[in-house]
Amino acid sequence: MASIVSYGSYIPRFRVEGGEISRVWGRDLRVGVMTKAIPGPDEDTITMATESARNCLRSVDLDLGKVRALYIGSESHPYAVKPSGTVVAEALGITPDLYMADLEFACKAGSTAIIICSSQVDSGLIEYGLAIGADKAQSSTVDELEFATGSGAASFLIGKKGIVDIESMKSYTTDTPDFWRRDVQKYPSHGGRFTGEPAYFRHVTECAELLMSTMGTEAKDFKYAVFHQPNLKFPSSVGKKLGFKEEQLRPGLLVPEIGNAYAASSLLGLTAALDASEPGDRVLLVSYGSGAGSDAFQLYVNDEIVKFREVKNSRGIRNTSSYIEEKEVLDYSIYAKYSGRYRI
Amino acid sequence: MVGPSRIWREAPSRYRFLGNRCTVCEEVYFPPRQICPKCRRASIGRMEPIQLSGNGEVVTYTVVYDPAVGHELLTPYILAIVKLDEGPRVTSQIVGAGLSEIMIGSRVKTVLRKLREEKGGGEDGGSGDGSGVITYGYKFVLDGQS
Amino acid sequence: MRKVCISGVGITKFGELWSRSYRELIVEAGLRALEDAELPGESIECLYMASMGPGMWVSQEHAGPMIAEQTGLTSIPVVRVESGCASGALALHQAFIDVASGKHDIVVVGGVEKMTDVGAKEAGSIINTMLDYEWESIFGATLPALYAMMARKHMHDYGTTREQMAEVAVKNHYNGSLNPIAHFGRKISVDQVLSSPLLADPLRMLDCAPMSDGSAALVLTSKGDVEIIACEMASSTLALHSREDITTMDCVVGSSKKAYKRAGINPSDVDIAELHDYCTIGEIIESEDLGFFEKGKGGKKVAEGVTSLNGSLPINTSGGLKSRGHPIGATGVAQVAEIYDQLIGRAGERQIELLDYGLCCGVGGSGGSAVVSIFRRR
Ligand SMILES: [Zn+2]
């Protein structure tokens, strides 16, 4: 199967603290999110996707003409009609000989982009494809979501031979309306506790088990496991239920620092887990998209990651932890301004 | 309203620093020029595209407190003239830096950001009502970040 | 070339003239100029009018015929001239050529802008159309921001101080307080400048010219009290960033060199000058680029009082753009009106004694164009 040839991340530098949100709204609905990442008013899915993709492409020496596909999964494409990916592709200089589409499957559209790229690589249709998950997560001010929604982007360059081999992938899909946003609505709606057991837990668990049983692997075969992280509790519980220990989850669990970056959530977690990996490690990735479905991947980190990391460092390309560490905490009023919540 | 054709036309330069070079005198131009103002007619047909790095150095800067329309949410913002490593100079904002972190001579590199949102209905103003086309383009961050 | 002289000037009050319309303003200035020149309206053979952007300020393009009609001059050529903030100065340039060529004997130069009929935000956007839209404005540049970047670089390269720039505004407000038509009649202090709101660091509100309504007009003939001995124009890159040196206005250097040559004088021969202080740093830079002071010394000279009313080279005795006001199209014409009044000795409390040569420097935008004119008392 195909392989991850390179990856890059981007997290905006602004943060707002959960305590600041509860100071304003009176309620404390923090769900293990200490700070959430906030984009500047001049940032959106397109700009964040571009930055993560630039980090991704700059980490390898590659004739850009060979990148023949680009898919961006997001819940916050700036246009309802007109793709985000065309801007990103033009900014990267990989047009026009290109397969491209914007994807939407709630928080799992980014991992589905990986499946599409791998399939196109495996079929021989393309040599390289770029899969991106990016989101400027939206939430209504009075919703518990407001305590959790973050922002960011992660890009994966998929090709035949790379640094992280995709040993297997699986999707698990049902019609389960746990969370949605209708056309022209600014903020999403959700089914409250219905987003848990029948939605997140069922899909993530079933998809992971399906993958592992097919591959004959179990939790102890993986160095790290990364799950979609809408809050701290969900990925922690599902990991435990699947037999993973805390240390297997910790490196890829970014939600306490950046919140739930929707389509970038599990993918940013994966970049952090890969940053911590050594050759020979296996990593499990399970995304979750409301509506609902999960994609699961069994990944094998090969020897090439060592060289990749050296090149990336020598070029001064930032990794995920540097984005997490370098931050500027905003008070609620500036956060509201940056989020466009004042009428001008 | 600025029509989409006008934004589209400049996209390669605004998105990824596509410039050009006069092969007669070797001068590099950004944005690309039709002819070299130094060689004029001799440069016809001898201007070739060149991809610029988007890296450069701050020549001068200001912090804008009275913003251009459409830039209110970012105010105060740092506006700078940056000399690109390949020679040409450009004007844009420096983002993600504290107002006191920036100096003449600071090294910067490019990021893609949203520059402006048109209103859909034909009224100029640029603060955007969510219905018009979005202009993206280069801004800068201090080098060592991205 | 035939001699070109000014035989009369007219100017309206500058300021927020809520009750006055665009057309009223230019008619008033024109009438005053003709009265001053003691000429009947029917003697005018051609009309040059400067207006930076009436289509944006008052939704009225095709303003030439409107002005001709208002003044009953529909049978003569009327030419609108635009070069940003240098529009008025360029209209003089065109009228100068006209009279010098012998085509017409009596020509009127008018300049007008009505800037308060739009809201402050819209006014800012209109001002910004003088920038390079594609490569400056869209990135969040404003005209004060570009001047601020010049100021920062000038401070960095030459050690010009924030206080020295403030002294320009203090001086010009003092001069303006003696000018009955000035937008602002009040004097200000350095402290007031330094505590006014920041527009674009290091420049503050009291460093920058206001939005004014107003109009000015001149009558040019082949004989008159004051001779225009040179009127030259040069341009530079539209975008500030493309200039070789951010702190030098090439167009001012270029047009002034040509003007001195044609006039047969040196910068040191100039006795009085009206410069384009859109922002305080502008006056400092121009005073250097015109050759009055060594590069980098402009700020120091202001602080030393060299350019004050009682200094050796008074600059902006009218109050300049800062205090007299800046109705864009009228500015270049108003500068000439002040020099005319000074040279013929009727500048009242602002009068400077013993004058031979006066100079006007009009600058467009951030320095994309400039017109330098030199005048001699006859
Ligand atoms: Zn050339």
PDB file of N, CA, C and O in Angstrom, chain A residues 32-74:
ATOM      1  N   GLY A  32     -11.890  19.312  29.599  1.00  0.00           N
ATOM      2  CA  GLY A  32     -10.495  18.904  29.505  1.00  0.00           C
ATOM      3  C   GLY A  32      -9.687  19.758  28.549  1.00  0.00           C
ATOM      4  O   GLY A  32      -8.539  19.468  28.270  1.00  0.00           O
ATOM      5  N   VAL A  33     -10.312  20.823  28.029  1.00  0.00           N
ATOM      6  CA  VAL A  33      -9.594  21.716  27.116  1.00  0.00           C
ATOM      7  C   VAL A  33      -9.114  22.916  27.938  1.00  0.00           C
ATOM      8  O   VAL A  33      -9.921  23.697  28.432  1.00  0.00           O
ATOM      9  N   MET A  34      -7.803  23.028  28.109  1.00  0.00           N
ATOM     10  CA  MET A  34      -7.264  24.136  28.896  1.00  0.00           C
ATOM     11  C   MET A  34      -7.270  25.419  28.070  1.00  0.00           C
ATOM     12  O   MET A  34      -7.696  26.470  28.516  1.00  0.00           O
ATOM     13  N   THR A  35      -6.725  25.302  26.829  1.00  0.00           N
ATOM     14  CA  THR A  35      -6.733  26.441  25.912  1.00  0.00           C
ATOM     15  C   THR A  35      -7.145  25.929  24.542  1.00  0.00           C
ATOM     16  O   THR A  35      -6.890  24.778  24.213  1.00  0.00           O
ATOM     17  N   LYS A  36      -7.784  26.789  23.778  1.00  0.00           N
ATOM     18  CA  LYS A  36      -8.107  26.393  22.402  1.00  0.00           C
ATOM     19  C   LYS A  36      -7.437  27.351  21.433  1.00  0.00           C
ATOM     20  O   LYS A  36      -7.263  28.534  21.729  1.00  0.00           O
ATOM     21  N   ALA A  37      -7.032  26.809  20.288  1.00  0.00           N
ATOM     22  CA  ALA A  37      -6.304  27.612  19.300  1.00  0.00           C
ATOM     23  C   ALA A  37      -7.276  28.433  18.471  1.00  0.00           C
ATOM     24  O   ALA A  37      -8.292  27.931  17.992  1.00  0.00           O
ATOM     25  N   ILE A  38      -6.951  29.722  18.321  1.00  0.00           N
ATOM     26  CA  ILE A  38      -7.808  30.683  17.629  1.00  0.00           C
ATOM     27  C   ILE A  38      -7.048  31.266  16.443  1.00  0.00           C
ATOM     28  O   ILE A  38      -5.948  31.779  16.606  1.00  0.00           O
ATOM     29  N   PRO A  39      -7.622  31.227  15.271  1.00  0.00           N
ATOM     30  CA  PRO A  39      -6.946  31.855  14.138  1.00  0.00           C
ATOM     31  C   PRO A  39      -7.092  33.366  14.172  1.00  0.00           C
ATOM     32  O   PRO A  39      -8.038  33.888  14.764  1.00  0.00           O
ATOM     33  N   GLY A  40      -6.154  34.071  13.544  1.00  0.00           N
ATOM     34  CA  GLY A  40      -6.305  35.516  13.377  1.00  0.00           C
ATOM     35  C   GLY A  40      -7.462  35.796  12.439  1.00  0.00           C
ATOM     36  O   GLY A  40      -7.922  34.901  11.728  1.00  0.00           O
ATOM     37  N   PRO A  41      -7.936  37.050  12.421  1.00  0.00           N
ATOM     38  CA  PRO A  41      -9.070  37.388  11.549  1.00  0.00           C
ATOM     39  C   PRO A  41      -8.726  37.238  10.068  1.00  0.00           C
ATOM     40  O   PRO A  41      -9.624  37.223   9.239  1.00  0.00           O
ATOM     41  N   ASP A  42      -7.436  37.161   9.757  1.00  0.00           N
ATOM     42  CA  ASP A  42      -7.038  36.997   8.355  1.00  0.00           C
ATOM     43  C   ASP A  42      -6.702  35.545   8.031  1.00  0.00           C
ATOM     44  O   ASP A  42      -6.026  35.262   7.054  1.00  0.00           O
ATOM     45  N   GLU A  43      -7.137  34.624   8.900  1.00  0.00           N
ATOM     46  CA  GLU A  43      -6.857  33.213   8.651  1.00  0.00           C
ATOM     47  C   GLU A  43      -8.172  32.461   8.468  1.00  0.00           C
ATOM     48  O   GLU A  43      -9.187  32.795   9.059  1.00  0.00           O
ATOM     49  N   ASP A  44      -8.120  31.429   7.659  1.00  0.00           N
ATOM     50  CA  ASP A  44      -9.260  30.539   7.498  1.00  0.00           C
ATOM     51  C   ASP A  44      -8.736  29.179   7.058  1.00  0.00           C
ATOM     52  O   ASP A  44      -7.518  28.949   7.047  1.00  0.00           O
ATOM     53  N   THR A  45      -9.661  28.294   6.693  1.00  0.00           N
ATOM     54  CA  THR A  45      -9.266  26.952   6.280  1.00  0.00           C
ATOM     55  C   THR A  45      -8.254  26.981   5.133  1.00  0.00           C
ATOM     56  O   THR A  45      -7.285  26.230   5.122  1.00  0.00           O
ATOM     57  N   ILE A  46      -8.462  27.907   4.211  1.00  0.00           N
ATOM     58  CA  ILE A  46      -7.561  27.973   3.052  1.00  0.00           C
ATOM     59  C   ILE A  46      -6.149  28.373   3.468  1.00  0.00           C
ATOM     60  O   ILE A  46      -5.170  27.744   3.065  1.00  0.00           O
ATOM     61  N   THR A  47      -6.038  29.399   4.298  1.00  0.00           N
ATOM     62  CA  THR A  47      -4.690  29.863   4.658  1.00  0.00           C
ATOM     63  C   THR A  47      -3.986  28.852   5.557  1.00  0.00           C
ATOM     64  O   THR A  47      -2.789  28.611   5.403  1.00  0.00           O
ATOM     65  N   MET A  48      -4.749  28.252   6.478  1.00  0.00           N
ATOM     66  CA  MET A  48      -4.118  27.279   7.388  1.00  0.00           C
ATOM     67  C   MET A  48      -3.722  26.017   6.624  1.00  0.00           C
ATOM     68  O   MET A  48      -2.648  25.453   6.851  1.00  0.00           O
ATOM     69  N   ALA A  49      -4.578  25.584   5.704  1.00  0.00           N
ATOM     70  CA  ALA A  49      -4.263  24.422   4.871  1.00  0.00           C
ATOM     71  C   ALA A  49      -2.995  24.692   4.070  1.00  0.00           C
ATOM     72  O   ALA A  49      -2.101  23.836   3.965  1.00  0.00           O
ATOM     73  N   THR A  50      -2.898  25.905   3.530  1.00  0.00           N
ATOM     74  CA  THR A  50      -1.732  26.250   2.722  1.00  0.00           C
ATOM     75  C   THR A  50      -0.452  26.209   3.557  1.00  0.00           C
ATOM     76  O   THR A  50       0.569  25.667   3.129  1.00  0.00           O
ATOM     77  N   GLU A  51      -0.524  26.784   4.765  1.00  0.00           N
ATOM     78  CA  GLU A  51       0.677  26.791   5.599  1.00  0.00           C
ATOM     79  C   GLU A  51       1.121  25.375   5.962  1.00  0.00           C
ATOM     80  O   GLU A  51       2.307  25.058   5.926  1.00  0.00           O
ATOM     81  N   SER A  52       0.160  24.505   6.305  1.00  0.00           N
ATOM     82  CA  SER A  52       0.545  23.136   6.663  1.00  0.00           C
ATOM     83  C   SER A  52       1.083  22.409   5.434  1.00  0.00           C
ATOM     84  O   SER A  52       2.055  21.655   5.522  1.00  0.00           O
ATOM     85  N   ALA A  53       0.506  22.671   4.270  1.00  0.00           N
ATOM     86  CA  ALA A  53       0.963  22.001   3.047  1.00  0.00           C
ATOM     87  C   ALA A  53       2.341  22.506   2.635  1.00  0.00           C
ATOM     88  O   ALA A  53       3.174  21.745   2.145  1.00  0.00           O
ATOM     89  N   ARG A  54       2.594  23.792   2.865  1.00  0.00           N
ATOM     90  CA  ARG A  54       3.937  24.311   2.566  1.00  0.00           C
ATOM     91  C   ARG A  54       4.964  23.644   3.462  1.00  0.00           C
ATOM     92  O   ARG A  54       6.040  23.258   3.008  1.00  0.00           O
ATOM     93  N   ASN A  55       4.637  23.524   4.747  1.00  0.00           N
ATOM     94  CA  ASN A  55       5.558  22.826   5.651  1.00  0.00           C
ATOM     95  C   ASN A  55       5.789  21.400   5.183  1.00  0.00           C
ATOM     96  O   ASN A  55       6.901  20.875   5.273  1.00  0.00           O
ATOM     97  N   CYS A  56       4.743  20.781   4.703  1.00  0.00           N
ATOM     98  CA  CYS A  56       4.821  19.395   4.241  1.00  0.00           C
ATOM     99  C   CYS A  56       5.714  19.282   3.006  1.00  0.00           C
ATOM    100  O   CYS A  56       6.639  18.469   2.958  1.00  0.00           O
ATOM    101  N   LEU A  57       5.466  20.113   2.012  1.00  0.00           N
ATOM    102  CA  LEU A  57       6.215  20.005   0.754  1.00  0.00           C
ATOM    103  C   LEU A  57       7.656  20.478   0.901  1.00  0.00           C
ATOM    104  O   LEU A  57       8.552  19.972   0.233  1.00  0.00           O
ATOM    105  N   ARG A  58       7.885  21.445   1.784  1.00  0.00           N
ATOM    106  CA  ARG A  58       9.247  21.956   1.961  1.00  0.00           C
ATOM    107  C   ARG A  58      10.140  20.973   2.706  1.00  0.00           C
ATOM    108  O   ARG A  58      11.357  21.130   2.741  1.00  0.00           O
ATOM    109  N   SER A  59       9.533  19.967   3.326  1.00  0.00           N
ATOM    110  CA  SER A  59      10.330  18.996   4.092  1.00  0.00           C
ATOM    111  C   SER A  59      10.936  17.913   3.209  1.00  0.00           C
ATOM    112  O   SER A  59      11.694  17.083   3.688  1.00  0.00           O
ATOM    113  N   VAL A  60      10.542  17.889   1.946  1.00  0.00           N
ATOM    114  CA  VAL A  60      11.108  16.883   1.027  1.00  0.00           C
ATOM    115  C   VAL A  60      11.558  17.569  -0.256  1.00  0.00           C
ATOM    116  O   VAL A  60      11.106  18.663  -0.579  1.00  0.00           O
ATOM    117  N   ASP A  61      12.478  16.913  -0.962  1.00  0.00           N
ATOM    118  CA  ASP A  61      12.900  17.435  -2.259  1.00  0.00           C
ATOM    119  C   ASP A  61      12.100  16.707  -3.312  1.00  0.00           C
ATOM    120  O   ASP A  61      12.292  15.517  -3.519  1.00  0.00           O
ATOM    121  N   LEU A  62      11.191  17.429  -3.928  1.00  0.00           N
ATOM    122  CA  LEU A  62      10.266  16.762  -4.818  1.00  0.00           C
ATOM    123  C   LEU A  62       9.929  17.701  -5.965  1.00  0.00           C
ATOM    124  O   LEU A  62       9.743  18.895  -5.756  1.00  0.00           O
ATOM    125  N   ASP A  63       9.908  17.152  -7.160  1.00  0.00           N
ATOM    126  CA  ASP A  63       9.423  17.908  -8.302  1.00  0.00           C
ATOM    127  C   ASP A  63       7.919  18.105  -8.104  1.00  0.00           C
ATOM    128  O   ASP A  63       7.154  17.143  -8.108  1.00  0.00           O
ATOM    129  N   LEU A  64       7.517  19.362  -7.876  1.00  0.00           N
ATOM    130  CA  LEU A  64       6.111  19.622  -7.529  1.00  0.00           C
ATOM    131  C   LEU A  64       5.141  19.176  -8.620  1.00  0.00           C
ATOM    132  O   LEU A  64       3.972  18.919  -8.356  1.00  0.00           O
ATOM    133  N   GLY A  65       5.654  19.059  -9.835  1.00  0.00           N
ATOM    134  CA  GLY A  65       4.817  18.598 -10.936  1.00  0.00           C
ATOM    135  C   GLY A  65       4.312  17.181 -10.729  1.00  0.00           C
ATOM    136  O   GLY A  65       3.358  16.747 -11.376  1.00  0.00           O
ATOM    137  N   LYS A  66       4.948  16.451  -9.819  1.00  0.00           N
ATOM    138  CA  LYS A  66       4.542  15.065  -9.569  1.00  0.00           C
ATOM    139  C   LYS A  66       3.388  14.967  -8.572  1.00  0.00           C
ATOM    140  O   LYS A  66       2.837  13.886  -8.369  1.00  0.00           O
ATOM    141  N   VAL A  67       3.065  16.081  -7.912  1.00  0.00           N
ATOM    142  CA  VAL A  67       1.920  16.056  -6.994  1.00  0.00           C
ATOM    143  C   VAL A  67       0.670  16.260  -7.840  1.00  0.00           C
ATOM    144  O   VAL A  67       0.429  17.336  -8.359  1.00  0.00           O
ATOM    145  N   ARG A  68      -0.093  15.184  -8.004  1.00  0.00           N
ATOM    146  CA  ARG A  68      -1.166  15.215  -8.994  1.00  0.00           C
ATOM    147  C   ARG A  68      -2.556  15.181  -8.364  1.00  0.00           C
ATOM    148  O   ARG A  68      -3.543  15.073  -9.092  1.00  0.00           O
ATOM    149  N   ALA A  69      -2.632  15.259  -7.036  1.00  0.00           N
ATOM    150  CA  ALA A  69      -3.951  15.265  -6.400  1.00  0.00           C
ATOM    151  C   ALA A  69      -3.906  16.096  -5.132  1.00  0.00           C
ATOM    152  O   ALA A  69      -2.859  16.156  -4.465  1.00  0.00           O
ATOM    153  N   LEU A  70      -5.005  16.776  -4.841  1.00  0.00           N
ATOM    154  CA  LEU A  70      -5.101  17.526  -3.592  1.00  0.00           C
ATOM    155  C   LEU A  70      -6.548  17.470  -3.106  1.00  0.00           C
ATOM    156  O   LEU A  70      -7.473  17.782  -3.854  1.00  0.00           O
ATOM    157  N   TYR A  71      -6.704  17.022  -1.894  1.00  0.00           N
ATOM    158  CA  TYR A  71      -8.041  16.959  -1.300  1.00  0.00           C
ATOM    159  C   TYR A  71      -7.983  17.613   0.074  1.00  0.00           C
ATOM    160  O   TYR A  71      -7.084  17.321   0.868  1.00  0.00           O
ATOM    161  N   ILE A  72      -8.929  18.513   0.327  1.00  0.00           N
ATOM    162  CA  ILE A  72      -8.990  19.157   1.644  1.00  0.00           C
ATOM    163  C   ILE A  72     -10.303  18.798   2.306  1.00  0.00           C
ATOM    164  O   ILE A  72     -11.374  19.061   1.755  1.00  0.00           O
ATOM    165  N   GLY A  73     -10.207  18.221   3.483  1.00  0.00           N
ATOM    166  CA  GLY A  73     -11.406  17.979   4.269  1.00  0.00           C
ATOM    167  C   GLY A  73     -11.563  19.082   5.290  1.00  0.00           C
ATOM    168  O   GLY A  73     -10.598  19.457   5.964  1.00  0.00           O
ATOM    169  N   SER A  74     -12.773  19.641   5.389  1.00  0.00           N
ATOM    170  CA  SER A  74     -13.011  20.726   6.343  1.00  0.00           C
ATOM    171  C   SER A  74     -14.505  20.902   6.569  1.00  0.00           C
ATOM    172  O   SER A  74     -15.319  20.546   5.718  1.00  0.00           O
TER     173      SER A  74
END
